[in-house]
């Protein structure tokens, strides 16, 4: 019996270590997307939560592209503590701040540590403080010179923010941490301004509403340039999540309904049929080439960048010169960037159901 118990303990330890190894092998984004449950009570989860708290700056936000699950040395922890008051490189780009808030909420539901709650609410205050008067959000706050000041839809930055605000203002159970009534009033205003900004930035092509650019000038609200190869354009990728957000509204205005209908018509107009992207990988699984292959059975895809005047897909290297075939740009950008997307298929899939709800009155309309 004792021998059996001994081996049981060994097995449990093995399973625990193996599970943690599997978690450490995941990306930070994947960890934040894990379903809520017992793992968030584990010692491993608590260690990662300590890292999340350390990386948070005093203003409430986080830097981007941090693998929060990576173990920290004592020296690294000291360095992070010294950076607490630093006001540089704090952002909502690439899921930063949003992912940390999601993780802390999942932790708090299982382990009600008040530090998790305080950090989450500080993140919420940061989001509210960072918003422009016109309703948009910059990529970095405090503001960082350059294209970073543009209203940023890129990589779903602003949509992520609005999804957080929507869940909290609607008092759903998505987040385990609740805001005060005073904060909820601020959130309601910020959310309304954010939706208004989306409506105002939808691009008109020859008088017809279409979609959005990955970033818009914070003053003129027009499509704007970011990196050299991210030119003013209509985005087949970022526009998809924007429309899904608009379709989630319980009481859409006539302007929101028009925006959705117009964007869906545009998605239908610009979808690319009979073309698939083939990726050639090396032994380590790294992409070494991408080729676009004619295929009548290929599902629809959309270009990430399209011309503002005629929707023609284009591509570019770091020199910013437009090309009109993926094969015409160099290997580094061709293989190191997502030039096509299938995300609008989720919009088209949900659209008919949304229209029926609108026509049946199951979604209320604002006057």
CSV table of N, CA, C and O in Angstrom, one decimal, residues 143-241:
chain,number,residue,atom,x,y,z
A,143,UNK,N,1.8,59.3,-25.0
A,143,UNK,CA,2.1,59.3,-26.4
A,143,UNK,C,3.5,59.2,-26.8
A,143,UNK,O,4.4,59.8,-26.1
A,144,UNK,N,3.8,58.5,-27.8
A,144,UNK,CA,5.1,58.2,-28.4
A,144,UNK,C,5.1,58.9,-29.7
A,144,UNK,O,4.2,58.6,-30.6
A,145,UNK,N,6.2,59.7,-30.0
A,145,UNK,CA,6.2,60.4,-31.3
A,145,UNK,C,6.2,59.4,-32.5
A,145,UNK,O,6.8,58.3,-32.4
A,146,UNK,N,5.6,59.9,-33.6
A,146,UNK,CA,5.6,59.1,-34.8
A,146,UNK,C,4.2,58.6,-35.1
A,146,UNK,O,3.2,59.1,-34.5
A,147,UNK,N,4.1,57.6,-35.9
A,147,UNK,CA,2.8,57.0,-36.3
A,147,UNK,C,2.0,56.4,-35.1
A,147,UNK,O,0.8,56.1,-35.1
A,148,UNK,N,2.7,56.3,-33.9
A,148,UNK,CA,2.1,55.7,-32.8
A,148,UNK,C,1.0,56.5,-32.2
A,148,UNK,O,0.2,56.0,-31.4
A,149,UNK,N,0.9,57.8,-32.6
A,149,UNK,CA,-0.2,58.6,-32.1
A,149,UNK,C,-1.5,58.4,-32.9
A,149,UNK,O,-2.5,58.9,-32.4
A,150,UNK,N,-1.4,57.7,-34.0
A,150,UNK,CA,-2.6,57.5,-34.8
A,150,UNK,C,-3.7,56.7,-34.0
A,150,UNK,O,-3.3,55.9,-33.1
A,151,UNK,N,-4.9,56.9,-34.3
A,151,UNK,CA,-6.0,56.0,-33.8
A,151,UNK,C,-5.7,54.6,-34.3
A,151,UNK,O,-5.5,54.4,-35.6
A,152,UNK,N,-5.6,53.7,-33.5
A,152,UNK,CA,-5.0,52.4,-33.8
A,152,UNK,C,-6.0,51.2,-33.8
A,152,UNK,O,-6.4,50.8,-32.7
A,153,UNK,N,-6.4,50.8,-35.0
A,153,UNK,CA,-7.2,49.5,-35.1
A,153,UNK,C,-6.3,48.4,-35.4
A,153,UNK,O,-6.7,47.2,-35.3
A,154,UNK,N,-5.0,48.6,-35.7
A,154,UNK,CA,-4.1,47.6,-36.0
A,154,UNK,C,-4.0,46.5,-35.0
A,154,UNK,O,-4.0,46.7,-33.8
A,155,UNK,N,-4.0,45.2,-35.5
A,155,UNK,CA,-4.0,44.1,-34.6
A,155,UNK,C,-5.1,44.1,-33.5
A,155,UNK,O,-4.9,43.6,-32.4
A,156,UNK,N,-6.2,44.7,-33.9
A,156,UNK,CA,-7.4,44.8,-33.1
A,156,UNK,C,-7.2,45.5,-31.7
A,156,UNK,O,-8.0,45.3,-30.8
A,157,UNK,N,-6.3,46.4,-31.7
A,157,UNK,CA,-6.0,47.1,-30.5
A,157,UNK,C,-7.2,47.9,-29.9
A,157,UNK,O,-7.6,47.6,-28.7
A,158,UNK,N,-7.8,48.7,-30.7
A,158,UNK,CA,-9.0,49.5,-30.2
A,158,UNK,C,-10.2,48.6,-29.9
A,158,UNK,O,-11.0,48.8,-29.0
A,159,UNK,N,-10.4,47.6,-30.8
A,159,UNK,CA,-11.5,46.6,-30.6
A,159,UNK,C,-11.3,45.9,-29.2
A,159,UNK,O,-12.3,45.7,-28.5
A,160,UNK,N,-10.1,45.5,-28.9
A,160,UNK,CA,-9.9,44.8,-27.6
A,160,UNK,C,-10.3,45.7,-26.5
A,160,UNK,O,-10.9,45.3,-25.5
A,161,UNK,N,-9.9,47.0,-26.6
A,161,UNK,CA,-10.2,47.9,-25.5
A,161,UNK,C,-11.7,48.0,-25.4
A,161,UNK,O,-12.3,48.0,-24.3
A,162,UNK,N,-12.4,48.2,-26.5
A,162,UNK,CA,-13.9,48.4,-26.4
A,162,UNK,C,-14.6,47.1,-26.0
A,162,UNK,O,-15.6,47.2,-25.3
A,163,UNK,N,-14.0,46.0,-26.3
A,163,UNK,CA,-14.6,44.7,-25.8
A,163,UNK,C,-14.5,44.7,-24.2
A,163,UNK,O,-15.5,44.2,-23.6
A,164,UNK,N,-13.4,45.1,-23.7
A,164,UNK,CA,-13.3,45.2,-22.2
A,164,UNK,C,-14.3,46.1,-21.6
A,164,UNK,O,-15.1,45.8,-20.7
A,165,UNK,N,-14.4,47.3,-22.2
A,165,UNK,CA,-15.4,48.3,-21.7
A,165,UNK,C,-16.8,47.8,-21.8
A,165,UNK,O,-17.6,48.1,-20.9
A,166,UNK,N,-17.1,47.1,-22.9
A,166,UNK,CA,-18.5,46.7,-23.1
A,166,UNK,C,-18.9,45.6,-22.1
A,166,UNK,O,-20.0,45.7,-21.5
A,167,UNK,N,-18.0,44.7,-21.8
A,167,UNK,CA,-18.3,43.7,-20.8
A,167,UNK,C,-18.5,44.3,-19.4
A,167,UNK,O,-19.4,43.9,-18.7
A,168,UNK,N,-17.7,45.3,-19.1
A,168,UNK,CA,-17.8,45.9,-17.7
A,168,UNK,C,-19.0,46.8,-17.6
A,168,UNK,O,-19.7,46.7,-16.6
A,169,UNK,N,-19.3,47.6,-18.6
A,169,UNK,CA,-20.5,48.5,-18.5
A,169,UNK,C,-21.8,47.7,-18.5
A,169,UNK,O,-22.8,48.1,-17.9
A,170,UNK,N,-21.8,46.5,-19.3
A,170,UNK,CA,-23.0,45.7,-19.3
A,170,UNK,C,-23.1,44.8,-18.1
A,170,UNK,O,-24.1,44.0,-18.0
A,171,UNK,N,-22.1,44.9,-17.2
A,171,UNK,CA,-22.1,44.1,-15.9
A,171,UNK,C,-22.3,42.6,-16.2
A,171,UNK,O,-23.1,41.9,-15.5
A,172,UNK,N,-21.6,42.1,-17.2
A,172,UNK,CA,-21.6,40.7,-17.5
A,172,UNK,C,-20.7,40.0,-16.5
A,172,UNK,O,-20.0,40.6,-15.7
A,173,UNK,N,-20.6,38.7,-16.5
A,173,UNK,CA,-19.7,37.9,-15.6
A,173,UNK,C,-18.4,37.6,-16.3
A,173,UNK,O,-17.7,36.7,-15.8
A,174,UNK,N,-18.2,38.2,-17.5
A,174,UNK,CA,-16.9,37.8,-18.2
A,174,UNK,C,-15.7,38.1,-17.3
A,174,UNK,O,-14.8,37.3,-17.2
A,175,UNK,N,-15.7,39.3,-16.7
A,175,UNK,CA,-14.6,39.6,-15.8
A,175,UNK,C,-15.0,39.4,-14.4
A,175,UNK,O,-16.1,39.8,-14.0
A,176,UNK,N,-14.2,38.8,-13.6
A,176,UNK,CA,-14.5,38.5,-12.2
A,176,UNK,C,-14.4,39.8,-11.3
A,176,UNK,O,-14.9,39.8,-10.2
A,177,UNK,N,-13.7,40.8,-11.9
A,177,UNK,CA,-13.4,42.0,-11.1
A,177,UNK,C,-14.4,43.1,-11.5
A,177,UNK,O,-14.5,43.4,-12.7
A,178,UNK,N,-15.1,43.7,-10.6
A,178,UNK,CA,-16.2,44.7,-10.9
A,178,UNK,C,-15.7,46.1,-10.7
A,178,UNK,O,-14.9,46.3,-9.8
A,179,UNK,N,-16.1,47.0,-11.5
A,179,UNK,CA,-15.8,48.4,-11.3
A,179,UNK,C,-16.8,49.1,-10.5
A,179,UNK,O,-18.0,48.7,-10.3
A,180,UNK,N,-16.5,50.2,-9.9
A,180,UNK,CA,-17.4,51.0,-9.1
A,180,UNK,C,-18.4,51.7,-10.0
A,180,UNK,O,-18.2,51.8,-11.2
A,181,UNK,N,-19.5,52.1,-9.4
A,181,UNK,CA,-20.6,52.8,-10.2
A,181,UNK,C,-20.0,54.1,-10.9
A,181,UNK,O,-20.4,54.4,-12.0
A,182,UNK,N,-19.2,54.8,-10.2
A,182,UNK,CA,-18.6,56.0,-10.7
A,182,UNK,C,-17.7,55.7,-12.0
A,182,UNK,O,-17.8,56.4,-13.0
A,183,UNK,N,-16.9,54.6,-11.9
A,183,UNK,CA,-16.1,54.2,-13.0
A,183,UNK,C,-17.0,53.7,-14.2
A,183,UNK,O,-16.7,53.9,-15.4
A,184,UNK,N,-18.1,53.0,-13.9
A,184,UNK,CA,-18.9,52.5,-14.9
A,184,UNK,C,-19.5,53.7,-15.7
A,184,UNK,O,-19.7,53.6,-17.0
A,185,UNK,N,-19.9,54.8,-15.1
A,185,UNK,CA,-20.3,55.9,-15.8
A,185,UNK,C,-19.3,56.5,-16.8
A,185,UNK,O,-19.6,56.8,-17.9
A,186,UNK,N,-18.0,56.5,-16.3
A,186,UNK,CA,-16.9,56.9,-17.2
A,186,UNK,C,-16.8,55.9,-18.4
A,186,UNK,O,-16.5,56.3,-19.5
A,187,UNK,N,-17.0,54.6,-18.1
A,187,UNK,CA,-16.8,53.6,-19.1
A,187,UNK,C,-17.9,53.7,-20.2
A,187,UNK,O,-17.7,53.6,-21.4
A,188,UNK,N,-19.1,54.0,-19.7
A,188,UNK,CA,-20.3,54.2,-20.6
A,188,UNK,C,-20.0,55.3,-21.6
A,188,UNK,O,-20.3,55.2,-22.8
A,189,UNK,N,-19.5,56.4,-21.1
A,189,UNK,CA,-19.1,57.5,-22.0
A,189,UNK,C,-18.0,57.2,-22.9
A,189,UNK,O,-18.1,57.5,-24.1
A,190,UNK,N,-17.0,56.6,-22.4
A,190,UNK,CA,-15.8,56.2,-23.2
A,190,UNK,C,-16.2,55.2,-24.3
A,190,UNK,O,-15.8,55.3,-25.5
A,191,UNK,N,-17.1,54.3,-24.0
A,191,UNK,CA,-17.5,53.3,-25.0
A,191,UNK,C,-18.3,54.0,-26.1
A,191,UNK,O,-18.1,53.7,-27.3
A,192,UNK,N,-19.2,54.9,-25.7
A,192,UNK,CA,-20.1,55.6,-26.7
A,192,UNK,C,-19.2,56.4,-27.6
A,192,UNK,O,-19.4,56.4,-28.8
A,193,UNK,N,-18.2,57.1,-27.0
A,193,UNK,CA,-17.3,57.9,-27.9
A,193,UNK,C,-16.5,57.0,-28.8
A,193,UNK,O,-16.2,57.4,-29.9
A,194,UNK,N,-16.1,55.8,-28.3
A,194,UNK,CA,-15.3,54.9,-29.1
A,194,UNK,C,-16.1,54.4,-30.3
A,194,UNK,O,-15.6,54.3,-31.5
A,195,UNK,N,-17.4,54.1,-30.1
A,195,UNK,CA,-18.2,53.6,-31.2
A,195,UNK,C,-18.4,54.8,-32.2
A,195,UNK,O,-18.4,54.6,-33.4
A,196,UNK,N,-18.6,56.0,-31.7
A,196,UNK,CA,-18.8,57.1,-32.5
A,196,UNK,C,-17.5,57.4,-33.4
A,196,UNK,O,-17.6,57.7,-34.6
A,197,UNK,N,-16.4,57.1,-32.8
A,197,UNK,CA,-15.1,57.3,-33.6
A,197,UNK,C,-15.1,56.2,-34.7
A,197,UNK,O,-14.6,56.6,-35.8
A,198,UNK,N,-15.5,55.0,-34.4
A,198,UNK,CA,-15.5,54.0,-35.5
A,198,UNK,C,-16.4,54.4,-36.6
A,198,UNK,O,-16.0,54.3,-37.8
A,199,UNK,N,-17.6,54.9,-36.3
A,199,UNK,CA,-18.5,55.4,-37.3
A,199,UNK,C,-17.9,56.5,-38.2
A,199,UNK,O,-18.0,56.5,-39.4
A,200,UNK,N,-17.3,57.4,-37.5
A,200,UNK,CA,-16.7,58.6,-38.2
A,200,UNK,C,-15.5,58.2,-39.0
A,200,UNK,O,-15.1,59.0,-40.0
A,201,UNK,N,-14.8,57.2,-38.7
A,201,UNK,CA,-13.6,56.8,-39.5
A,201,UNK,C,-13.8,55.8,-40.6
A,201,UNK,O,-12.9,55.5,-41.4
A,202,UNK,N,-15.1,55.3,-40.7
A,202,UNK,CA,-15.4,54.4,-41.8
A,202,UNK,C,-15.2,55.1,-43.1
A,202,UNK,O,-15.7,56.2,-43.3
A,203,UNK,N,-14.4,54.5,-44.0
A,203,UNK,CA,-13.9,55.3,-45.2
A,203,UNK,C,-15.0,55.3,-46.3
A,203,UNK,O,-15.6,54.3,-46.6
A,204,UNK,N,-15.2,56.5,-46.9
A,204,UNK,CA,-16.1,56.6,-48.0
A,204,UNK,C,-15.3,56.6,-49.3
A,204,UNK,O,-14.4,57.4,-49.5
A,205,UNK,N,-15.6,55.7,-50.2
A,205,UNK,CA,-14.9,55.5,-51.5
A,205,UNK,C,-15.9,56.0,-52.5
A,205,UNK,O,-16.9,55.3,-52.8
A,206,UNK,N,-15.6,57.1,-53.2
A,206,UNK,CA,-16.5,57.7,-54.2
A,206,UNK,C,-17.9,57.8,-53.6
A,206,UNK,O,-18.9,57.5,-54.3
A,207,UNK,N,-18.0,58.3,-52.3
A,207,UNK,CA,-19.3,58.5,-51.7
A,207,UNK,C,-20.0,57.3,-51.1
A,207,UNK,O,-21.1,57.4,-50.5
A,208,UNK,N,-19.3,56.1,-51.2
A,208,UNK,CA,-19.9,54.9,-50.6
A,208,UNK,C,-19.1,54.4,-49.4
A,208,UNK,O,-17.8,54.3,-49.5
A,209,UNK,N,-19.7,54.1,-48.3
A,209,UNK,CA,-19.0,53.6,-47.1
A,209,UNK,C,-18.5,52.2,-47.4
A,209,UNK,O,-19.1,51.4,-48.0
A,210,UNK,N,-17.2,52.0,-46.9
A,210,UNK,CA,-16.5,50.7,-47.2
A,210,UNK,C,-16.1,50.1,-45.8
A,210,UNK,O,-16.9,49.5,-45.2
A,211,UNK,N,-14.8,50.3,-45.5
A,211,UNK,CA,-14.3,49.7,-44.3
A,211,UNK,C,-13.3,50.6,-43.6
A,211,UNK,O,-13.5,51.9,-43.6
A,212,UNK,N,-12.3,50.1,-43.0
A,212,UNK,CA,-11.4,50.9,-42.2
A,212,UNK,C,-9.9,50.6,-42.5
A,212,UNK,O,-9.6,49.5,-43.0
A,213,UNK,N,-9.1,51.6,-42.3
A,213,UNK,CA,-7.6,51.4,-42.3
A,213,UNK,C,-7.1,50.8,-41.0
A,213,UNK,O,-7.9,50.9,-40.0
A,214,UNK,N,-5.9,50.3,-41.0
A,214,UNK,CA,-5.4,49.8,-39.7
A,214,UNK,C,-5.1,50.9,-38.7
A,214,UNK,O,-5.1,50.7,-37.5
A,215,UNK,N,-4.9,52.1,-39.2
A,215,UNK,CA,-4.7,53.3,-38.4
A,215,UNK,C,-5.3,54.5,-39.1
A,215,UNK,O,-5.2,54.6,-40.3
A,216,UNK,N,-5.8,55.5,-38.3
A,216,UNK,CA,-6.4,56.7,-38.9
A,216,UNK,C,-5.7,57.9,-38.1
A,216,UNK,O,-5.5,57.8,-36.9
A,217,UNK,N,-5.5,58.9,-38.9
A,217,UNK,CA,-4.9,60.1,-38.3
A,217,UNK,C,-5.8,60.6,-37.2
A,217,UNK,O,-7.0,60.7,-37.3
A,218,UNK,N,-5.2,61.0,-36.1
A,218,UNK,CA,-5.9,61.3,-34.9
A,218,UNK,C,-6.6,62.7,-35.0
A,218,UNK,O,-7.5,63.0,-34.2
A,219,UNK,N,-6.2,63.5,-36.0
A,219,UNK,CA,-6.8,64.8,-36.2
A,219,UNK,C,-7.8,64.8,-37.4
A,219,UNK,O,-9.0,65.2,-37.2
A,220,UNK,N,-7.4,64.3,-38.5
A,220,UNK,CA,-8.3,64.3,-39.7
A,220,UNK,C,-9.2,63.1,-39.7
A,220,UNK,O,-10.2,63.2,-40.5
A,221,UNK,N,-8.9,62.1,-39.0
A,221,UNK,CA,-9.6,60.8,-39.0
A,221,UNK,C,-9.4,60.0,-40.3
A,221,UNK,O,-10.1,59.0,-40.5
A,222,UNK,N,-8.6,60.4,-41.2
A,222,UNK,CA,-8.4,59.8,-42.5
A,222,UNK,C,-7.4,58.6,-42.3
A,222,UNK,O,-6.6,58.6,-41.4
A,223,UNK,N,-7.4,57.6,-43.3
A,223,UNK,CA,-6.5,56.5,-43.2
A,223,UNK,C,-5.0,57.1,-43.2
A,223,UNK,O,-4.7,58.1,-43.9
A,224,UNK,N,-4.2,56.5,-42.4
A,224,UNK,CA,-2.8,57.0,-42.2
A,224,UNK,C,-1.8,55.9,-42.3
A,224,UNK,O,-2.1,54.7,-42.2
A,225,UNK,N,-0.6,56.3,-42.6
A,225,UNK,CA,0.6,55.4,-42.7
A,225,UNK,C,1.1,55.0,-41.4
A,225,UNK,O,1.2,55.8,-40.4
A,226,UNK,N,1.6,53.8,-41.2
A,226,UNK,CA,2.3,53.4,-40.0
A,226,UNK,C,3.7,53.1,-40.4
A,226,UNK,O,4.5,54.0,-40.9
A,227,UNK,N,4.2,51.8,-40.3
A,227,UNK,CA,5.5,51.4,-40.8
A,227,UNK,C,5.6,51.6,-42.3
A,227,UNK,O,4.6,51.7,-43.0
A,228,UNK,N,6.8,51.5,-42.8
A,228,UNK,CA,7.0,51.8,-44.2
A,228,UNK,C,6.2,51.0,-45.2
A,228,UNK,O,5.8,51.4,-46.2
A,229,UNK,N,5.9,49.7,-44.8
A,229,UNK,CA,5.2,48.8,-45.6
A,229,UNK,C,3.7,48.7,-45.2
A,229,UNK,O,2.9,47.9,-45.7
A,230,UNK,N,3.3,49.6,-44.3
A,230,UNK,CA,1.9,49.7,-43.8
A,230,UNK,C,1.4,51.1,-44.3
A,230,UNK,O,1.3,52.0,-43.5
A,231,UNK,N,1.0,51.1,-45.5
A,231,UNK,CA,0.5,52.3,-46.2
A,231,UNK,C,-1.0,52.6,-46.0
A,231,UNK,O,-1.7,51.7,-45.7
A,232,UNK,N,-1.4,53.8,-46.1
A,232,UNK,CA,-2.9,54.1,-46.1
A,232,UNK,C,-3.6,53.2,-47.0
A,232,UNK,O,-3.3,53.0,-48.2
A,233,UNK,N,-4.6,52.5,-46.5
A,233,UNK,CA,-5.3,51.5,-47.3
A,233,UNK,C,-6.6,51.1,-46.6
A,233,UNK,O,-6.9,51.5,-45.5
A,234,UNK,N,-7.3,50.2,-47.3
A,234,UNK,CA,-8.5,49.6,-46.6
A,234,UNK,C,-8.1,48.2,-46.2
A,234,UNK,O,-7.4,47.4,-46.9
A,235,UNK,N,-8.4,47.9,-44.9
A,235,UNK,CA,-7.9,46.6,-44.3
A,235,UNK,C,-8.9,45.5,-44.4
A,235,UNK,O,-10.0,45.6,-43.8
A,236,UNK,N,-8.5,44.4,-45.0
A,236,UNK,CA,-9.4,43.2,-44.9
A,236,UNK,C,-9.3,42.5,-43.6
A,236,UNK,O,-10.2,41.7,-43.3
A,237,UNK,N,-8.3,42.8,-42.8
A,237,UNK,CA,-8.1,42.1,-41.5
A,237,UNK,C,-8.8,42.9,-40.4
A,237,UNK,O,-9.7,42.4,-39.7
A,238,UNK,N,-8.2,44.1,-40.1
A,238,UNK,CA,-8.7,44.8,-39.0
A,238,UNK,C,-10.2,45.2,-39.0
A,238,UNK,O,-10.9,45.3,-38.0
A,239,UNK,N,-10.7,45.4,-40.3
A,239,UNK,CA,-12.1,45.8,-40.4
A,239,UNK,C,-13.0,44.7,-39.9
A,239,UNK,O,-14.2,44.9,-39.5
A,240,UNK,N,-12.6,43.4,-40.0
A,240,UNK,CA,-13.5,42.3,-39.6
A,240,UNK,C,-13.9,42.4,-38.1
A,240,UNK,O,-15.1,42.3,-37.8
A,241,UNK,N,-12.9,42.5,-37.2
A,241,UNK,CA,-13.2,42.6,-35.8
A,241,UNK,C,-14.0,43.9,-35.5
A,241,UNK,O,-14.8,43.8,-34.5
